[in-house]
Amino acid sequence: MRALELTSLSSTSVVQRPDPVAAPGEVVVEVLACGLCGTDRHILRGEYPARLPLVMGHEFGGRILESRADGWPVGALVSVDPNVSCGSCRDCSAGRVALCPDRYAFGVDVDGGLAARLAVPAGQLSAMADDVPSHRLAFVEPLACCLRGLDLAGLTGGESVAVLGGGVIGQLMVQLAAGAGAGRVTLVTRQTPRRTLALGLGATDACTPDEAEERLARGFDVVFECAGVLPTFDQAQRLARRGGSVILLGIPPQEAQIPIRPFALVCDELRIQGSFLNPLTQGRAADLISAGLVDVDALTSRVIGLDEVGTDLAGEPREGEVKVVVDPHR
Ligand SMILES: [Zn+2]
Ligand SMILES: [Zn+2]
């Protein structure tokens, strides 16, 4: 079968790999769609730890081609949770599966979904409605990460919410916050097309970071950081109101530091909370996408084949694009 391999840092090629075979308890998934994301760019540049050589791709789903697992018939449409945890350590027992010391991920630590087929343990699967268009499968994992952020924010209805960053995570977070009953959802980003997009997806307002600083400082009950760059981590603290929460979803550079104002943390009871991966949220994300309750078609910028992935990842994301999806059979 064909697969996109990261052979050494910055060097990818389409290679032939042996067809995978299901072990007991596993299924082989025919991959129909795999999303590209910022993490893949970080891996390519050596900025995110990964094992080489590697078939990248951690946002994927497809149809079961071979099954050695009860309850998962051949032909079923599924999404795959790429993060595999041990299930028995102290963190797993407490439901913090993303923090499991033995956790590994398809497309990061072991070969992933930028391939025609992949064998995965049945415990990683979520069933999808059979008529879901293939490209939507690539959004289940990012949406599951956003659901973790939503859970940590604890919205109960009527809150003012700011979302910093207009990429796929920001656009999904806008939809989830609006759906959870936020009274006001403001998307903050420099890119005009992304502000326009968010206004069509449930944002009540959209502005640039400078405008937010001038008009909206200390105005939000909840601020979601979805850009992963240092200026937004910094700004998020200034946009949250007294007693507010800052939920961090973007992945910053590993060694980066930003100033913290401990006075505000104490006297304003400001809560700053990290949100990592998709612990136990993948099934809910699969249900939302199966039901068509989250608009991911508007976030699909292009569908490309494996041959185009190398060039695409080597460059910066194109202006105005949100998500590029790969069809490995194209
Ligand atoms: Zn990703
Ligand atoms: Zn564990």
Short mmCIF file of C-alpha atoms and ligand atoms in Angstrom, two decimals:
data_model
loop_
_atom_site.label_atom_id
_atom_site.label_comp_id
_atom_site.label_asym_id
_atom_site.label_seq_id
_atom_site.Cartn_x
_atom_site.Cartn_y
_atom_site.Cartn_z
CA MET A 1 0.00 0.00 0.00
CA ARG A 2 1.00 3.64 -0.38
CA ALA A 3 1.91 5.81 2.61
CA LEU A 4 3.40 9.24 3.25
CA GLU A 5 6.57 8.71 5.25
CA LEU A 6 8.62 11.25 7.16
CA THR A 7 11.98 9.63 6.51
CA SER A 8 14.15 12.19 8.28
CA LEU A 9 13.42 15.71 9.51
CA SER A 10 12.01 17.94 6.75
CA SER A 11 12.07 15.06 4.27
CA THR A 12 8.90 13.24 3.25
CA SER A 13 8.17 10.80 0.44
CA VAL A 14 5.38 8.54 -0.72
CA VAL A 15 6.55 4.97 -0.13
CA GLN A 16 5.25 1.42 -0.52
CA ARG A 17 4.55 -0.32 2.77
CA PRO A 18 3.28 -3.86 3.43
CA ASP A 19 -0.48 -4.11 3.86
CA PRO A 20 -1.39 -4.16 7.57
CA VAL A 21 -2.97 -7.25 9.14
CA ALA A 22 -5.34 -7.15 12.13
CA ALA A 23 -4.15 -8.81 15.36
CA PRO A 24 -6.78 -10.20 17.77
CA GLY A 25 -8.85 -7.27 19.06
CA GLU A 26 -7.87 -5.07 16.13
CA VAL A 27 -9.40 -3.94 12.87
CA VAL A 28 -7.80 -2.76 9.64
CA VAL A 29 -9.24 0.59 8.59
CA GLU A 30 -9.25 1.68 4.96
CA VAL A 31 -8.40 5.36 5.50
CA LEU A 32 -10.82 7.64 3.63
CA ALA A 33 -9.72 10.97 5.05
CA CYS A 34 -6.89 12.32 7.18
CA GLY A 35 -6.52 15.95 8.24
CA LEU A 36 -3.27 17.91 8.19
CA CYS A 37 -2.62 20.16 11.16
CA GLY A 38 -0.07 22.39 12.86
CA THR A 39 1.27 19.44 14.84
CA ASP A 40 2.31 17.76 11.56
CA ARG A 41 4.29 20.88 10.61
CA HIS A 42 5.93 20.89 14.07
CA ILE A 43 6.85 17.20 13.67
CA LEU A 44 8.28 17.84 10.20
CA ARG A 45 10.53 20.60 11.57
CA GLY A 46 11.62 18.66 14.64
CA GLU A 47 9.70 20.98 17.00
CA TYR A 48 7.46 18.23 18.39
CA PRO A 49 8.86 14.91 19.61
CA ALA A 50 8.13 12.04 17.20
CA ARG A 51 9.66 8.71 16.22
CA LEU A 52 11.27 8.48 12.74
CA PRO A 53 10.78 7.08 10.19
CA LEU A 54 7.10 7.82 10.61
CA VAL A 55 3.87 7.67 8.66
CA MET A 56 2.27 10.88 9.91
CA GLY A 57 -1.45 11.64 10.29
CA HIS A 58 -3.48 11.60 13.52
CA GLU A 59 -6.88 12.97 12.38
CA PHE A 60 -8.44 10.16 10.40
CA GLY A 61 -11.22 7.69 9.83
CA GLY A 62 -12.50 5.29 7.22
CA ARG A 63 -14.19 1.93 6.64
CA ILE A 64 -13.35 -1.34 8.35
CA LEU A 65 -11.66 -3.62 5.82
CA GLU A 66 -10.80 -6.54 8.12
CA SER A 67 -12.05 -7.18 11.65
CA ARG A 68 -10.85 -9.38 14.50
CA ALA A 69 -12.91 -7.49 17.08
CA ASP A 70 -16.46 -8.26 18.26
CA GLY A 71 -19.03 -5.63 17.39
CA TRP A 72 -17.01 -3.99 14.61
CA PRO A 73 -18.20 -5.45 11.29
CA VAL A 74 -16.38 -5.13 7.99
CA GLY A 75 -17.76 -2.13 6.09
CA ALA A 76 -18.60 0.00 9.15
CA LEU A 77 -17.68 3.68 8.91
CA VAL A 78 -15.50 4.71 11.88
CA SER A 79 -13.31 7.46 13.25
CA VAL A 80 -10.13 6.62 15.12
CA ASP A 81 -8.94 8.13 18.39
CA PRO A 82 -5.21 8.37 17.69
CA ASN A 83 -4.20 8.52 21.38
CA VAL A 84 -3.75 5.11 22.99
CA SER A 85 -3.52 5.04 26.80
CA CYS A 86 -2.71 2.09 29.10
CA GLY A 87 -6.09 2.17 30.83
CA SER A 88 -4.80 1.08 34.22
CA CYS A 89 -2.34 3.63 35.61
CA ARG A 90 -3.20 6.26 38.22
CA ASP A 91 -4.01 8.90 35.57
CA CYS A 92 -6.07 6.56 33.38
CA SER A 93 -8.01 5.35 36.44
CA ALA A 94 -8.87 8.96 37.22
CA GLY A 95 -10.04 9.64 33.64
CA ARG A 96 -6.96 11.70 32.77
CA VAL A 97 -6.05 9.43 29.88
CA ALA A 98 -4.24 12.20 27.98
CA LEU A 99 -1.72 12.34 30.84
CA CYS A 100 -1.02 8.59 30.87
CA PRO A 101 2.79 8.16 31.03
CA ASP A 102 2.54 5.23 28.60
CA ARG A 103 0.29 7.03 26.11
CA TYR A 104 1.32 6.87 22.46
CA ALA A 105 -0.30 8.31 19.36
CA PHE A 106 -0.82 7.11 15.81
CA GLY A 107 0.90 9.54 13.47
CA VAL A 108 3.30 10.76 16.17
CA ASP A 109 4.85 7.81 18.04
CA VAL A 110 3.72 5.02 15.71
CA ASP A 111 2.62 5.01 12.06
CA GLY A 112 -0.60 6.92 11.43
CA GLY A 113 -3.33 7.71 8.95
CA LEU A 114 -1.53 9.23 5.96
CA ALA A 115 -1.66 5.78 4.39
CA ALA A 116 -4.15 3.68 2.47
CA ARG A 117 -4.75 1.38 5.46
CA LEU A 118 -3.91 1.03 9.14
CA ALA A 119 -4.45 -1.61 11.85
CA VAL A 120 -5.80 -0.18 15.13
CA PRO A 121 -7.16 -1.62 18.42
CA ALA A 122 -10.97 -1.67 18.42
CA GLY A 123 -10.97 0.40 21.64
CA GLN A 124 -9.84 3.40 19.58
CA LEU A 125 -12.89 3.34 17.29
CA SER A 126 -16.06 5.43 17.31
CA ALA A 127 -18.93 4.44 15.05
CA MET A 128 -20.05 7.03 12.49
CA ALA A 129 -23.39 7.33 10.72
CA ASP A 130 -22.99 5.45 7.43
CA ASP A 131 -23.84 8.42 5.19
CA VAL A 132 -21.27 10.87 6.61
CA PRO A 133 -19.20 12.30 3.72
CA SER A 134 -15.58 11.10 3.98
CA HIS A 135 -13.88 14.47 4.48
CA ARG A 136 -15.84 15.05 7.70
CA LEU A 137 -14.03 12.11 9.33
CA ALA A 138 -10.91 14.28 9.55
CA PHE A 139 -12.66 16.66 11.97
CA VAL A 140 -13.62 14.19 14.72
CA GLU A 141 -10.27 14.34 16.52
CA PRO A 142 -9.93 18.17 16.46
CA LEU A 143 -13.55 18.49 17.60
CA ALA A 144 -12.87 16.04 20.44
CA CYS A 145 -9.98 18.26 21.58
CA CYS A 146 -12.37 21.25 21.56
CA LEU A 147 -14.93 19.31 23.62
CA ARG A 148 -12.25 18.83 26.27
CA GLY A 149 -11.77 22.62 26.33
CA LEU A 150 -15.53 23.16 26.50
CA ASP A 151 -15.81 20.74 29.44
CA LEU A 152 -13.01 22.53 31.30
CA ALA A 153 -14.66 25.94 30.73
CA GLY A 154 -17.85 24.74 32.41
CA LEU A 155 -20.19 27.02 30.46
CA THR A 156 -23.71 27.00 31.88
CA GLY A 157 -25.33 29.55 29.54
CA GLY A 158 -25.24 33.29 29.04
CA GLU A 159 -21.49 33.78 29.42
CA SER A 160 -19.37 36.14 27.33
CA VAL A 161 -16.74 34.15 25.46
CA ALA A 162 -13.67 35.18 23.45
CA VAL A 163 -11.96 32.78 21.07
CA LEU A 164 -8.40 33.77 20.12
CA GLY A 165 -7.32 32.32 16.78
CA GLY A 166 -9.41 31.59 13.68
CA GLY A 167 -7.95 28.26 12.59
CA VAL A 168 -9.85 24.99 12.78
CA ILE A 169 -9.74 24.81 16.58
CA GLY A 170 -10.95 28.40 16.92
CA GLN A 171 -13.77 27.91 14.40
CA LEU A 172 -14.92 24.70 16.11
CA MET A 173 -14.70 26.37 19.53
CA VAL A 174 -16.91 29.23 18.28
CA GLN A 175 -19.57 26.70 17.28
CA LEU A 176 -19.36 24.72 20.51
CA ALA A 177 -19.50 27.83 22.72
CA ALA A 178 -22.50 29.19 20.81
CA GLY A 179 -24.18 25.78 21.00
CA ALA A 180 -23.50 25.60 24.74
CA GLY A 181 -25.49 28.78 25.25
CA ALA A 182 -22.85 31.50 25.48
CA GLY A 183 -24.53 34.90 25.33
CA ARG A 184 -21.73 36.49 23.35
CA VAL A 185 -18.99 34.81 21.29
CA THR A 186 -16.23 37.02 19.91
CA LEU A 187 -13.61 35.65 17.52
CA VAL A 188 -10.29 37.49 17.67
CA THR A 189 -7.92 37.08 14.73
CA ARG A 190 -5.90 39.19 12.31
CA GLN A 191 -7.25 37.41 9.22
CA THR A 192 -10.35 39.03 7.72
CA PRO A 193 -11.65 35.90 5.91
CA ARG A 194 -11.52 33.96 9.18
CA ARG A 195 -13.51 36.65 11.01
CA THR A 196 -16.13 36.53 8.26
CA LEU A 197 -16.23 32.74 8.47
CA ALA A 198 -16.76 32.77 12.25
CA LEU A 199 -19.65 35.25 11.95
CA GLY A 200 -21.38 32.71 9.74
CA LEU A 201 -20.78 29.91 12.26
CA GLY A 202 -22.32 31.46 15.35
CA ALA A 203 -19.92 34.20 16.49
CA THR A 204 -21.81 37.34 17.55
CA ASP A 205 -18.79 39.55 16.98
CA ALA A 206 -15.31 39.38 15.44
CA CYS A 207 -12.35 41.72 15.71
CA THR A 208 -8.58 42.03 15.44
CA PRO A 209 -6.27 41.53 18.45
CA ASP A 210 -5.64 45.29 18.61
CA GLU A 211 -9.36 46.05 18.65
CA ALA A 212 -9.88 43.48 21.38
CA GLU A 213 -7.15 45.11 23.46
CA GLU A 214 -8.70 48.57 23.09
CA ARG A 215 -12.38 47.80 23.49
CA LEU A 216 -12.76 44.48 25.22
CA ALA A 217 -10.03 44.14 27.86
CA ARG A 218 -11.34 42.35 30.97
CA GLY A 219 -14.63 41.75 29.25
CA PHE A 220 -14.99 37.98 29.02
CA ASP A 221 -16.07 35.24 31.40
CA VAL A 222 -14.15 32.68 29.37
CA VAL A 223 -11.25 33.14 26.94
CA PHE A 224 -10.20 30.21 24.75
CA GLU A 225 -6.61 30.47 23.45
CA CYS A 226 -6.62 28.59 20.12
CA ALA A 227 -3.67 30.12 18.25
CA GLY A 228 -0.67 28.64 20.05
CA VAL A 229 1.48 31.76 19.73
CA LEU A 230 2.91 33.74 22.63
CA PRO A 231 1.09 37.06 22.03
CA THR A 232 -2.27 35.33 22.36
CA PHE A 233 -1.28 33.42 25.53
CA ASP A 234 -0.34 36.82 26.93
CA GLN A 235 -3.44 38.62 25.68
CA ALA A 236 -5.80 35.91 26.90
CA GLN A 237 -5.07 36.92 30.49
CA ARG A 238 -5.94 40.55 29.81
CA LEU A 239 -9.23 39.79 28.09
CA ALA A 240 -10.61 37.65 30.94
CA ARG A 241 -12.76 39.45 33.49
CA ARG A 242 -12.34 39.17 37.27
CA GLY A 243 -13.28 35.66 38.30
CA GLY A 244 -12.93 34.55 34.69
CA SER A 245 -11.26 31.55 33.07
CA VAL A 246 -8.58 31.25 30.42
CA ILE A 247 -8.56 27.87 28.66
CA LEU A 248 -5.39 27.13 26.68
CA LEU A 249 -5.78 24.81 23.65
CA GLY A 250 -2.99 26.03 21.34
CA ILE A 251 0.38 24.27 21.50
CA PRO A 252 3.17 26.79 22.27
CA PRO A 253 6.88 26.19 21.59
CA GLN A 254 8.20 23.83 24.27
CA GLU A 255 10.65 26.17 26.00
CA ALA A 256 8.71 29.43 25.60
CA GLN A 257 7.89 31.64 28.59
CA ILE A 258 5.43 34.50 29.07
CA PRO A 259 4.88 36.92 31.95
CA ILE A 260 2.27 35.97 34.52
CA ARG A 261 0.69 38.62 36.76
CA PRO A 262 0.34 36.81 40.07
CA PHE A 263 -1.56 39.77 41.57
CA ALA A 264 -4.33 39.25 39.02
CA LEU A 265 -4.30 35.51 39.55
CA VAL A 266 -4.87 35.99 43.28
CA CYS A 267 -6.93 39.16 43.59
CA ASP A 268 -9.05 38.59 40.47
CA GLU A 269 -9.30 34.84 41.06
CA LEU A 270 -8.27 34.37 37.45
CA ARG A 271 -8.14 30.72 36.41
CA ILE A 272 -5.66 29.64 33.73
CA GLN A 273 -6.28 26.07 32.62
CA GLY A 274 -4.52 23.96 30.01
CA SER A 275 -6.58 21.62 27.80
CA PHE A 276 -4.61 18.72 26.29
CA LEU A 277 -5.84 16.32 23.62
CA ASN A 278 -9.16 14.50 23.59
CA PRO A 279 -9.53 12.45 26.79
CA LEU A 280 -12.74 10.38 26.54
CA THR A 281 -14.39 12.94 24.24
CA GLN A 282 -13.93 11.20 20.87
CA GLY A 283 -17.31 9.42 20.96
CA ARG A 284 -19.19 12.68 21.58
CA ALA A 285 -17.34 14.34 18.72
CA ALA A 286 -18.21 11.40 16.43
CA ASP A 287 -21.88 11.78 17.39
CA LEU A 288 -21.90 15.54 16.74
CA ILE A 289 -20.34 15.06 13.29
CA SER A 290 -22.58 12.10 12.47
CA ALA A 291 -25.63 14.23 13.32
CA GLY A 292 -24.33 17.15 11.27
CA LEU A 293 -24.60 19.47 14.28
CA VAL A 294 -21.20 21.07 13.70
CA ASP A 295 -20.45 22.69 10.35
CA VAL A 296 -17.14 21.27 9.14
CA ASP A 297 -17.80 21.64 5.41
CA ALA A 298 -17.19 25.38 5.75
CA LEU A 299 -13.81 24.57 7.32
CA THR A 300 -12.65 22.19 4.56
CA SER A 301 -10.39 24.26 2.34
CA ARG A 302 -9.04 21.57 -0.01
CA VAL A 303 -8.91 17.80 -0.42
CA ILE A 304 -5.54 16.59 -1.75
CA GLY A 305 -3.80 13.27 -2.48
CA LEU A 306 -0.74 11.77 -0.74
CA ASP A 307 1.57 13.06 -3.49
CA GLU A 308 0.76 16.67 -2.62
CA VAL A 309 1.22 16.41 1.15
CA GLY A 310 5.00 16.92 1.26
CA THR A 311 4.90 20.22 -0.61
CA ASP A 312 1.89 21.38 1.36
CA LEU A 313 3.41 20.72 4.78
CA ALA A 314 6.77 22.23 3.81
CA GLY A 315 5.14 25.61 3.19
CA GLU A 316 3.13 27.80 5.54
CA PRO A 317 -0.67 27.41 5.59
CA ARG A 318 -2.20 29.39 2.73
CA GLU A 319 -3.92 32.65 3.62
CA GLY A 320 -7.58 32.11 4.38
CA GLU A 321 -7.38 28.32 4.47
CA VAL A 322 -8.61 26.47 7.54
CA LYS A 323 -8.22 22.70 7.03
CA VAL A 324 -6.58 20.64 4.31
CA VAL A 325 -7.86 17.06 4.16
CA VAL A 326 -5.97 14.18 2.53
CA ASP A 327 -7.69 11.39 0.61
CA PRO A 328 -5.01 8.65 0.48
CA HIS A 329 -6.75 6.94 -2.45
CA ARG A 330 -6.79 9.97 -4.70
ZN ZN B 1 -3.99 17.68 14.90
ZN ZN B 2 -2.37 5.01 31.76
#
